[in-house]
Coordinates of C-alpha atoms and ligand atoms in Angstrom, one line a residue:
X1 CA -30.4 86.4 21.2
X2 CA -29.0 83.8 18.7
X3 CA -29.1 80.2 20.3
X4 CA -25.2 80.6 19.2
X5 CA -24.4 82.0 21.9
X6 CA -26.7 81.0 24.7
X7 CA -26.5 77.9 26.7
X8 CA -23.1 76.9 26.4
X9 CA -22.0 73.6 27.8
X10 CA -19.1 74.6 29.5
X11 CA -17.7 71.6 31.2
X12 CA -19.4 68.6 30.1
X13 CA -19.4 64.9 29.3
X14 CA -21.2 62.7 27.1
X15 CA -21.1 59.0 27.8
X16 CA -20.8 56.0 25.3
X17 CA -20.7 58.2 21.8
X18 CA -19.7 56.4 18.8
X19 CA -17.1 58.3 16.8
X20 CA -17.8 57.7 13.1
X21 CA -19.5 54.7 14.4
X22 CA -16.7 53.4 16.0
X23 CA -16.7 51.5 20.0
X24 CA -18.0 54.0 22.3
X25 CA -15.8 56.5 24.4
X26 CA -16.6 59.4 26.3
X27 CA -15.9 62.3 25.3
X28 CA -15.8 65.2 27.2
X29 CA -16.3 69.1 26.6
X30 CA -14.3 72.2 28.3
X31 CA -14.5 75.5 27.2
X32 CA -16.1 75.3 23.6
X33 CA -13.5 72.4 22.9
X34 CA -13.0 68.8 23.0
X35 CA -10.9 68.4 25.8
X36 CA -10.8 64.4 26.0
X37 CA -11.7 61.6 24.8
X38 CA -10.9 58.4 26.9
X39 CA -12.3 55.2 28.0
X40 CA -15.8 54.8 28.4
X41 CA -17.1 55.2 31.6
X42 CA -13.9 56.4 33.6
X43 CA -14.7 58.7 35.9
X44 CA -18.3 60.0 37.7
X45 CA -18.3 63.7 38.2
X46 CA -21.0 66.1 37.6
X47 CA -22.7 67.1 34.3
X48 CA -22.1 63.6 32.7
X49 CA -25.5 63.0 29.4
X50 CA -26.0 59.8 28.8
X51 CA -25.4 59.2 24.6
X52 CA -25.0 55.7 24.3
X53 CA -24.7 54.3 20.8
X54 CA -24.7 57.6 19.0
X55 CA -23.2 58.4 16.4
X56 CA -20.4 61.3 16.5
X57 CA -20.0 63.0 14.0
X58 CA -18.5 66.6 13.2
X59 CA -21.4 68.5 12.1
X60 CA -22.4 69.3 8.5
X61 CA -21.5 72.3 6.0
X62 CA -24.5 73.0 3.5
X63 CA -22.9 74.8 0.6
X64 CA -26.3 75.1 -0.6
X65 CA -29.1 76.7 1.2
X66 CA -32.2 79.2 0.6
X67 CA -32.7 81.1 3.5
X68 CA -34.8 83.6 2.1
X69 CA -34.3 86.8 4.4
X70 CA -34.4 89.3 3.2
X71 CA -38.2 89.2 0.9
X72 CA -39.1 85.8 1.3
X73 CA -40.1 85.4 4.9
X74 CA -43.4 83.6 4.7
X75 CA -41.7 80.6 3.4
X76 CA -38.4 81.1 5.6
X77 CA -36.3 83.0 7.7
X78 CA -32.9 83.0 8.5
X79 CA -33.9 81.6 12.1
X80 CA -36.5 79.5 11.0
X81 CA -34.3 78.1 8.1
X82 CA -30.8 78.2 10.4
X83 CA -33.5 76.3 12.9
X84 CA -34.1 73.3 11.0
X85 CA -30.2 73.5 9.6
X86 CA -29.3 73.0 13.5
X87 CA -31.9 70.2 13.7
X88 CA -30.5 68.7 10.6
X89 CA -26.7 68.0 12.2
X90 CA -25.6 71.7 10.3
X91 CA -23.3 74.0 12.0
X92 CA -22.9 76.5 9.0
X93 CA -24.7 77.0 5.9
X94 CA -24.2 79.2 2.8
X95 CA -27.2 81.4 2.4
X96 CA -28.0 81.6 -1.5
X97 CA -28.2 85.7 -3.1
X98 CA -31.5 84.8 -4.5
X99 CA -33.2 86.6 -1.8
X100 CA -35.2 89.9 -2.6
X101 CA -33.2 92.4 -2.5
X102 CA -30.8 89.6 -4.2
X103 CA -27.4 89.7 -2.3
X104 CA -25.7 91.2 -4.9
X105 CA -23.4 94.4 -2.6
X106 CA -21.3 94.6 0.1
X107 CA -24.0 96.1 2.3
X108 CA -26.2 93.6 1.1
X109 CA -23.6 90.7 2.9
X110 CA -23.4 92.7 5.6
X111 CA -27.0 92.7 6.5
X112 CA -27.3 88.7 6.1
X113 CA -24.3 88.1 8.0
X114 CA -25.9 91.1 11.0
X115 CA -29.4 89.1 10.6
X116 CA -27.9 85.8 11.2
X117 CA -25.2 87.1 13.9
X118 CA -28.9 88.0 16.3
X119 CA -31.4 85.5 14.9
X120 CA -29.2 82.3 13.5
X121 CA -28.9 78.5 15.3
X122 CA -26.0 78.0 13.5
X123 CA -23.1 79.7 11.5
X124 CA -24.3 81.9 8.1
X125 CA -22.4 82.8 5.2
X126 CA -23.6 84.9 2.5
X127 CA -23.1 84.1 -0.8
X128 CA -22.7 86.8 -3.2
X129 CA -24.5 86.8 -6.7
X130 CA -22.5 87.0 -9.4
X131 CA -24.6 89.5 -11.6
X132 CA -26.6 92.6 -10.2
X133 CA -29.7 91.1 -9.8
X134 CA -29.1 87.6 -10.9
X135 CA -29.9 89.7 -14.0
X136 CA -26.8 87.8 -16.0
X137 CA -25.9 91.3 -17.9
X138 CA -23.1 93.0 -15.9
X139 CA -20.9 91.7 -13.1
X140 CA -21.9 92.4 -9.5
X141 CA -18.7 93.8 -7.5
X142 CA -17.3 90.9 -6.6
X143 CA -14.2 92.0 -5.0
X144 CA -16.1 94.4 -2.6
X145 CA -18.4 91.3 -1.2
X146 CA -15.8 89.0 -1.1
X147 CA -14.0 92.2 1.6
X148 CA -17.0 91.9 2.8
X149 CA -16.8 88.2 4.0
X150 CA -18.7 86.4 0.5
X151 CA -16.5 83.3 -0.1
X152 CA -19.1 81.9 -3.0
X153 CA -20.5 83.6 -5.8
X154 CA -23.8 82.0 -7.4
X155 CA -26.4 83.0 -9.4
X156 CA -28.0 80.0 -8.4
X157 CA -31.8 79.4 -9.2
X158 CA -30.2 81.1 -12.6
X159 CA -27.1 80.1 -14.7
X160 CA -24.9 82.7 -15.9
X161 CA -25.1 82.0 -19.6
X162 CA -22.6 84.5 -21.0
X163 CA -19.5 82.6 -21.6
X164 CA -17.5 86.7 -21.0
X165 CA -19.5 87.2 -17.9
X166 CA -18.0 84.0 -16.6
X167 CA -14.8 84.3 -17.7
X168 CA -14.8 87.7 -15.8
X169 CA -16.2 86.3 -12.7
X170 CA -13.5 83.5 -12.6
X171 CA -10.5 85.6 -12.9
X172 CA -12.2 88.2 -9.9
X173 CA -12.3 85.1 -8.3
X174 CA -9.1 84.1 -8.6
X175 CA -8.1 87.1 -7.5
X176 CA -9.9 87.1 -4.4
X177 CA -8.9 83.4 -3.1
X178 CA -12.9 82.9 -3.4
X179 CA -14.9 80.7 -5.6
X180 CA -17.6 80.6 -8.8
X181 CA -20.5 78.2 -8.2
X182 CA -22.3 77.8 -11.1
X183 CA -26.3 76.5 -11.4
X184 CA -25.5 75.0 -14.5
X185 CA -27.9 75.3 -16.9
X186 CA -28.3 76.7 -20.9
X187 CA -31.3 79.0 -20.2
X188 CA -32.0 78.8 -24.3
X189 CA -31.5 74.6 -23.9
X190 CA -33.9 74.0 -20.9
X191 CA -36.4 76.8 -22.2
X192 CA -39.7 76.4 -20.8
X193 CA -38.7 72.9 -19.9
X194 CA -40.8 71.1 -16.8
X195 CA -40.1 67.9 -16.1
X196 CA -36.9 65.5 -17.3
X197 CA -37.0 64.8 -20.9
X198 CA -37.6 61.3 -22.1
X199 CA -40.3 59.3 -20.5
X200 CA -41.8 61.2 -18.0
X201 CA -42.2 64.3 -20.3
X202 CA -43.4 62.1 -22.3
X203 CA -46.0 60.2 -19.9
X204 CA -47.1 63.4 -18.4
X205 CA -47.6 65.7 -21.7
X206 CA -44.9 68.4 -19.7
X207 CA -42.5 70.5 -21.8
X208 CA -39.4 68.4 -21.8
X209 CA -36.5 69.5 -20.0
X210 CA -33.1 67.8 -21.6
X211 CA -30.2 66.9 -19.6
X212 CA -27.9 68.6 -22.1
X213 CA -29.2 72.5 -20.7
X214 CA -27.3 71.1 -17.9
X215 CA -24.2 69.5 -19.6
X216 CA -23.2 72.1 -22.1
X217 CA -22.5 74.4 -19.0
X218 CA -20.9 72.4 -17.1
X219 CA -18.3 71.1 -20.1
X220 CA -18.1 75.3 -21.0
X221 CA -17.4 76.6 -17.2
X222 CA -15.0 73.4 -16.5
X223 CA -12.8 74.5 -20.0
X224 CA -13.1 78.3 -18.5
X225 CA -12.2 77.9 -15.5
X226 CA -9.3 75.5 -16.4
X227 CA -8.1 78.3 -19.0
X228 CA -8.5 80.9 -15.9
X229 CA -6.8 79.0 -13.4
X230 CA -9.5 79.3 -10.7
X231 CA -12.1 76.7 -8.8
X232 CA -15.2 76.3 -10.3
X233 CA -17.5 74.5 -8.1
X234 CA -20.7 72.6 -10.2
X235 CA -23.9 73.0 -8.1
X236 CA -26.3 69.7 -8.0
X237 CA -25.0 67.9 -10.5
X238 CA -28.1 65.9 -11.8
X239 CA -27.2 63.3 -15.2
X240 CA -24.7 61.2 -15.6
X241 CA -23.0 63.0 -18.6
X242 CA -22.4 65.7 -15.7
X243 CA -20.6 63.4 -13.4
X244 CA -18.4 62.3 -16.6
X245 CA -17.3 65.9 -17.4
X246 CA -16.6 66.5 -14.1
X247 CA -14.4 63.1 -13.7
X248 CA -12.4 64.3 -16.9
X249 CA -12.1 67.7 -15.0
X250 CA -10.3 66.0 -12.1
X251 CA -8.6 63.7 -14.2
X252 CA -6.9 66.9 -15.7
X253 CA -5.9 68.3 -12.3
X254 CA -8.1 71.0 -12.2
X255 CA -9.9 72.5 -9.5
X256 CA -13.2 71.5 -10.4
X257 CA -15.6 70.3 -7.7
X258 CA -19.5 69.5 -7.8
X259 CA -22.1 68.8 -5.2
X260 CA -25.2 66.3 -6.0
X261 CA -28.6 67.2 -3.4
X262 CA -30.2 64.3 -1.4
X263 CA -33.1 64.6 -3.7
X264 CA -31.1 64.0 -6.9
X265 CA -29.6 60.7 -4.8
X266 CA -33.1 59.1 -3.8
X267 CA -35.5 59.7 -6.3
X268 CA -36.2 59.7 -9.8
X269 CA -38.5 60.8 -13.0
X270 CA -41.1 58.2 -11.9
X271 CA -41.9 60.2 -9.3
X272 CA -42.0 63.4 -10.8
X273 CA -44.0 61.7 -13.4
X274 CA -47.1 61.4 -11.1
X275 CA -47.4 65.5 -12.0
X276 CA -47.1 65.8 -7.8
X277 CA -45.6 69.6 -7.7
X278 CA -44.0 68.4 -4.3
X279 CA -41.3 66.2 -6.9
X280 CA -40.9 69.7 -8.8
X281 CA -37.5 70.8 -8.5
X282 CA -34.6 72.4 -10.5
X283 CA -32.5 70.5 -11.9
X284 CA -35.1 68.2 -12.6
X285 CA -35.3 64.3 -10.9
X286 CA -33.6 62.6 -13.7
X287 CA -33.4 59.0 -14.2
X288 CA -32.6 55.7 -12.7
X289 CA -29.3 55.3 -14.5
X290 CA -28.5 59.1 -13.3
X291 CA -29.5 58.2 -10.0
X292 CA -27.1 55.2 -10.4
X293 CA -24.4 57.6 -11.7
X294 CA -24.4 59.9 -9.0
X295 CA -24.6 57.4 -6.3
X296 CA -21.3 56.2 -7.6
X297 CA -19.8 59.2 -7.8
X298 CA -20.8 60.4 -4.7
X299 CA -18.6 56.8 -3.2
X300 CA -15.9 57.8 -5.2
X301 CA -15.1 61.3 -4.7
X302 CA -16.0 62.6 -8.5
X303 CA -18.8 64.0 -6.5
X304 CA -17.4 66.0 -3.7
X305 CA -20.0 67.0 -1.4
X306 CA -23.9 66.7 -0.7
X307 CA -25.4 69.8 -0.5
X308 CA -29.4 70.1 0.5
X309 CA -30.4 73.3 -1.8
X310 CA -33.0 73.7 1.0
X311 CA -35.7 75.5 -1.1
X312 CA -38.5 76.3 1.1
X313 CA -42.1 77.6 -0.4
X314 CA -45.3 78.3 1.0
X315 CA -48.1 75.7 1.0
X316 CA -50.3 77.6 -1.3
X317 CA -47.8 78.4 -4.2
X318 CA -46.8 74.1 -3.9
X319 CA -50.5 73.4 -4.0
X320 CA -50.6 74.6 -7.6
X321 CA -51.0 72.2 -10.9
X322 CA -47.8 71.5 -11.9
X323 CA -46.8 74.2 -14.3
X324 CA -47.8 76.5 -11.5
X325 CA -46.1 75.7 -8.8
X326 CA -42.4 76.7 -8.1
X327 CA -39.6 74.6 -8.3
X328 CA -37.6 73.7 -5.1
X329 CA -38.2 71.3 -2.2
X330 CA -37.1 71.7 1.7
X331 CA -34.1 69.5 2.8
X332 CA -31.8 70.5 5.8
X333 CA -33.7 68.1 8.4
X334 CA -34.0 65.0 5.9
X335 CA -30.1 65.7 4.4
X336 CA -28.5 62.8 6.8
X337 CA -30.8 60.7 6.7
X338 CA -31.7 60.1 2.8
X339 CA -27.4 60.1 2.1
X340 CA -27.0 57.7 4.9
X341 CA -29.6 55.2 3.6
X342 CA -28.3 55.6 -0.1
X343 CA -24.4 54.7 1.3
X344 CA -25.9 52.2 3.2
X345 CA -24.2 48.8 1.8
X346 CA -23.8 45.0 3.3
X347 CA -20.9 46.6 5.8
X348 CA -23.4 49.2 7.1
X349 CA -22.6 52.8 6.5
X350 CA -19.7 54.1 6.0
X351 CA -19.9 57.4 8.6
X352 CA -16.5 58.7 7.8
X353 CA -17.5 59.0 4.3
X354 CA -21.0 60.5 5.0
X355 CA -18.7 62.6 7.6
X356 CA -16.3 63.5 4.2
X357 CA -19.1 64.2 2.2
X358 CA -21.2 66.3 4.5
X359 CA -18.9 67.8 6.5
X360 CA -15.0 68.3 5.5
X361 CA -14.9 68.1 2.0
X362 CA -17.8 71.4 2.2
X363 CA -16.3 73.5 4.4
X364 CA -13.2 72.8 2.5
X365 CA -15.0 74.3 -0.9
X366 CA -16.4 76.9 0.6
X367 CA -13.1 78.3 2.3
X368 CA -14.0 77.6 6.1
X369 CA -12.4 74.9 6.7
X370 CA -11.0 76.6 9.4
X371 CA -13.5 76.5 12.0
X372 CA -15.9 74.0 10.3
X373 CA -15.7 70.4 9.0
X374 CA -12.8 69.6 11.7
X375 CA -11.1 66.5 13.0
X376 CA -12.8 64.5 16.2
X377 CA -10.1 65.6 18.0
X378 CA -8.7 66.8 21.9
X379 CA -8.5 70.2 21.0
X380 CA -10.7 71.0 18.5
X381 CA -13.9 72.8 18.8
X382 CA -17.1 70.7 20.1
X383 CA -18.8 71.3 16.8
X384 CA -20.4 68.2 16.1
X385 CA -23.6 66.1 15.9
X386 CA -25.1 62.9 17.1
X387 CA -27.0 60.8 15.1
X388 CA -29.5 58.3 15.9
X389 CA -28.7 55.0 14.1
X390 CA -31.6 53.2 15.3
X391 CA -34.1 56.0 15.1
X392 CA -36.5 54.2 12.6
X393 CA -38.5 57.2 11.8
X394 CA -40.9 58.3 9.1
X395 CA -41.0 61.4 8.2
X396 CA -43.6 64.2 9.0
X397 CA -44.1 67.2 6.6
X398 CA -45.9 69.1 9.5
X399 CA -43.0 68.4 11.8
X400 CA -40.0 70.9 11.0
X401 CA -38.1 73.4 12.6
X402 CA -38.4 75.4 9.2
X403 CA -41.6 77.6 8.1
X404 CA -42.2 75.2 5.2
X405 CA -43.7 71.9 4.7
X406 CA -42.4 71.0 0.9
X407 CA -40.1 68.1 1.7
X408 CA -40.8 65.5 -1.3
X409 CA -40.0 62.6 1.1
X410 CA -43.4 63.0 3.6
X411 CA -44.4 59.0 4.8
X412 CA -40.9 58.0 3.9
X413 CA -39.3 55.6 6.7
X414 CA -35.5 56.0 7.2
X415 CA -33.3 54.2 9.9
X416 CA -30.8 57.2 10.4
X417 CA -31.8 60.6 12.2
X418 CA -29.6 63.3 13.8
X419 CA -30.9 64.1 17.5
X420 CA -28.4 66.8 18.8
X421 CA -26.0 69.1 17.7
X422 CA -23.3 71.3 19.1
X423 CA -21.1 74.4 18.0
X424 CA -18.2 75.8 19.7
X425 CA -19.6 73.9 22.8
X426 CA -23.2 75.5 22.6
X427 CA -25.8 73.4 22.0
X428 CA -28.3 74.4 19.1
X429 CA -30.5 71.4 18.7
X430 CA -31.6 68.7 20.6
X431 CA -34.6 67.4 19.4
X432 CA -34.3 64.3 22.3
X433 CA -33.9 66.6 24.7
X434 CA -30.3 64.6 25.5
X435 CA -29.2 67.7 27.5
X436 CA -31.9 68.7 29.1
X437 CA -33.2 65.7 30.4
X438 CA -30.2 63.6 31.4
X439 CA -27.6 65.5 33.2
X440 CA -26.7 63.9 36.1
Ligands
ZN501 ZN1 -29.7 75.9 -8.3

């Protein structure tokens, strides 16, 4: 049975939580919702966890994730994968079509969202690839999925390159009150390209992969998509130039919005330049002054959301040489820690802003804002996550919910870890065993 719906808290309170960082309350939980939230320490009564200094904060929306169920199941599985999500702070993820069969039908959504409704630790929603078999020649029936329950289309892992093709999909899109996220990249521009152009292509001998494969797309689907009058949603944004088209985009009033990966925030080409494949990744790391670019626009709001693109691959296939090795790197149990550490200024962090980032402005995107991404609120559904703010951990590749191992940032210390997290009132992780061992 899906931890989703076992081991609800029913009536419950949890002592000296920290909303967005804020002085601690209590906040207690009735019935799958937040039924108060008052003065800490106001009243003894049964079922009372102890969560003093936590942080609260609703849980996060990946827009981004590779589940890999159906085909891929030795790297991942949708209750392996939804697993580390719930371990992560995530209470709903987007499951990426590149999946084999590719999720590319109506019965083909169907069968992710019927996997994920018996196996899944948190919520599932199937994305929908925009061309029969990622395949880029002739439109997948976009109208039927999105009946279906799809509420993103990508060919992500692959750009749609025809200009026609994407003009299609937008207006279906429009049509359908769904929305087109593109993995922006020029196949014939980033060709056999391997590591980011300029010095570490040049260090490491790699084919060079420029950040213009990457920019050309994005200026071409912003200009279609304004023409169409539908959202187009950029997928990890990577350079610099990116985050300028898509500030011109807004600047327009068009419904452009991007998401940048943890990855793409923390690291750069030096570290792909050490030829490690566990730094292999697509988009490319890129350089310091992208870094620097999207850190900025992440603060302010060019850059919508973070998204993890959670790519999970067997040992064996990362252990190749470079050229090798697949492209991708695991990131749903490392997402809130790495963006907390990069907003981390002189005043601390800024948990409303991680909280935008991570958790309203995705679920907004992706059309569930509904039930996901929600106000702290009396009356709103416990769906949240507490994080750790003095965890001062170092991360373990061995030590994951998920099947996989590839996270680039194995040794790395951070200060920030999530330690529970709760849907609707049920609880679907809690790695410090907060409501097992504490009840009193
Ligand atoms: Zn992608």
């Amino acid at each position: 049975m899906s931890p989703l719906t076992q081991a609800p808290l029913g009536h419950a309170v949890l002592t000296g939580v920290a909303p967005f960082g804020g002085p601690p309350i209590d906040l207690v939980v009735r019935d799958g919702r937040i039924a108060e939230l008052r003065p800490r320490g106001s009243a003894d009564e049964p079922n009372r966890f102890d969560a003093d200094g936590l942080v609260l904060l609703p849980a996060f929306v990946d827009l981004h994730t590779h589940l890999r169920e159906p085909g891929g199941e030795d790297a991942e599985t949708i209750a392996t994968g939804t697993a580390a999500a719930a371990a992560g702070g995530y209470s709903d993820v987007f499951a990426m079509a590149n999946c084999s069969p590719v999720t590319d039908s109506p019965e083909r959504i169907r069968h992710v969202l019927d996997l994920a409704e018996r196996t899944a630790s948190c919520r599932v929603h199937a994305v929908g690839a925009i061309t029969e078999g990622l395949a880029g020649q002739r439109l997948a029936p976009l109208e039927a999925m999105a009946a279906a329950g799809a509420r993103l289309f990508s060919d992500d892992g692959r750009c749609v390159d025809d200009p026609v093709l994407v003009r299609e999909a937008l207006e279906l899109t429009k049509r359908t009150g769904t929305v087109l996220a593109q993995h922006a990249q020029s196949g014939p521009l980033a060709g056999a390209g391997q590591i980011n152009a300029g010095g570490a292509a040049e260090r490491t001998g790699l084919p060079p992969w420029p950040a213009t494969g990457e920019e050309t797309v994005v200026a071409r689907d912003i200009v279609l998509a304004a023409d169409a009058g539908a959202p187009l949603h950029v997928c990890h944004v990577s350079t610099a130039r990116s985050v300028a088209l898509v500030r011109w985009a807004k600047d327009q009033g068009w419904a452009v919005s991007a998401e940048v990966t943890p990855h793409h925030l923390l690291l750069t080409d030096g570290e792909a330049a050490s030829a490690d494949p566990k730094f292999k990744v697509n988009p490319p790391l890129r350089s310091q002054g992208d870094v620097r670019a999207l850190r900025a626009a992440l603060l302010d709001g060019t850059i919508d959301a973070v998204a993890t693109d959670h790519a999970p691959h067997l040992a064996e296939a990362k252990a190749a040489d470079w050229c090798g090795a697949p492209f991708g790197m695991t990131g749903l149990e490392t997402a809130l820690a790495v963006v907390s550490e990069v907003l981390h200024t002189s005043r601390g962090v800024d948990w409303a802003l991680v909280a935008d980032r991570m958790s309203h402005a995705p679920a907004r995107i992706g059309g569930i804002a509904a039930s996901a991404g929600r106000p702290i609120a009396v009356g709103e559904p416990a769906t949240f996550t507490l994080v750790d703010p003095r965890a001062g951990w170092t991360v373990d590749p061995a030590d994951t919910a998920g099947r996989s191992h590839n996270t680039p940032f194995g040794g790395l210390s951070f200060t920030h870890r999530p330690v529970a997290t709760v849907v609707a009132g049920a609880v679907t992780a809690d790695r410090g065993g907060l409501f097992t061992r504490s009840a009193r």
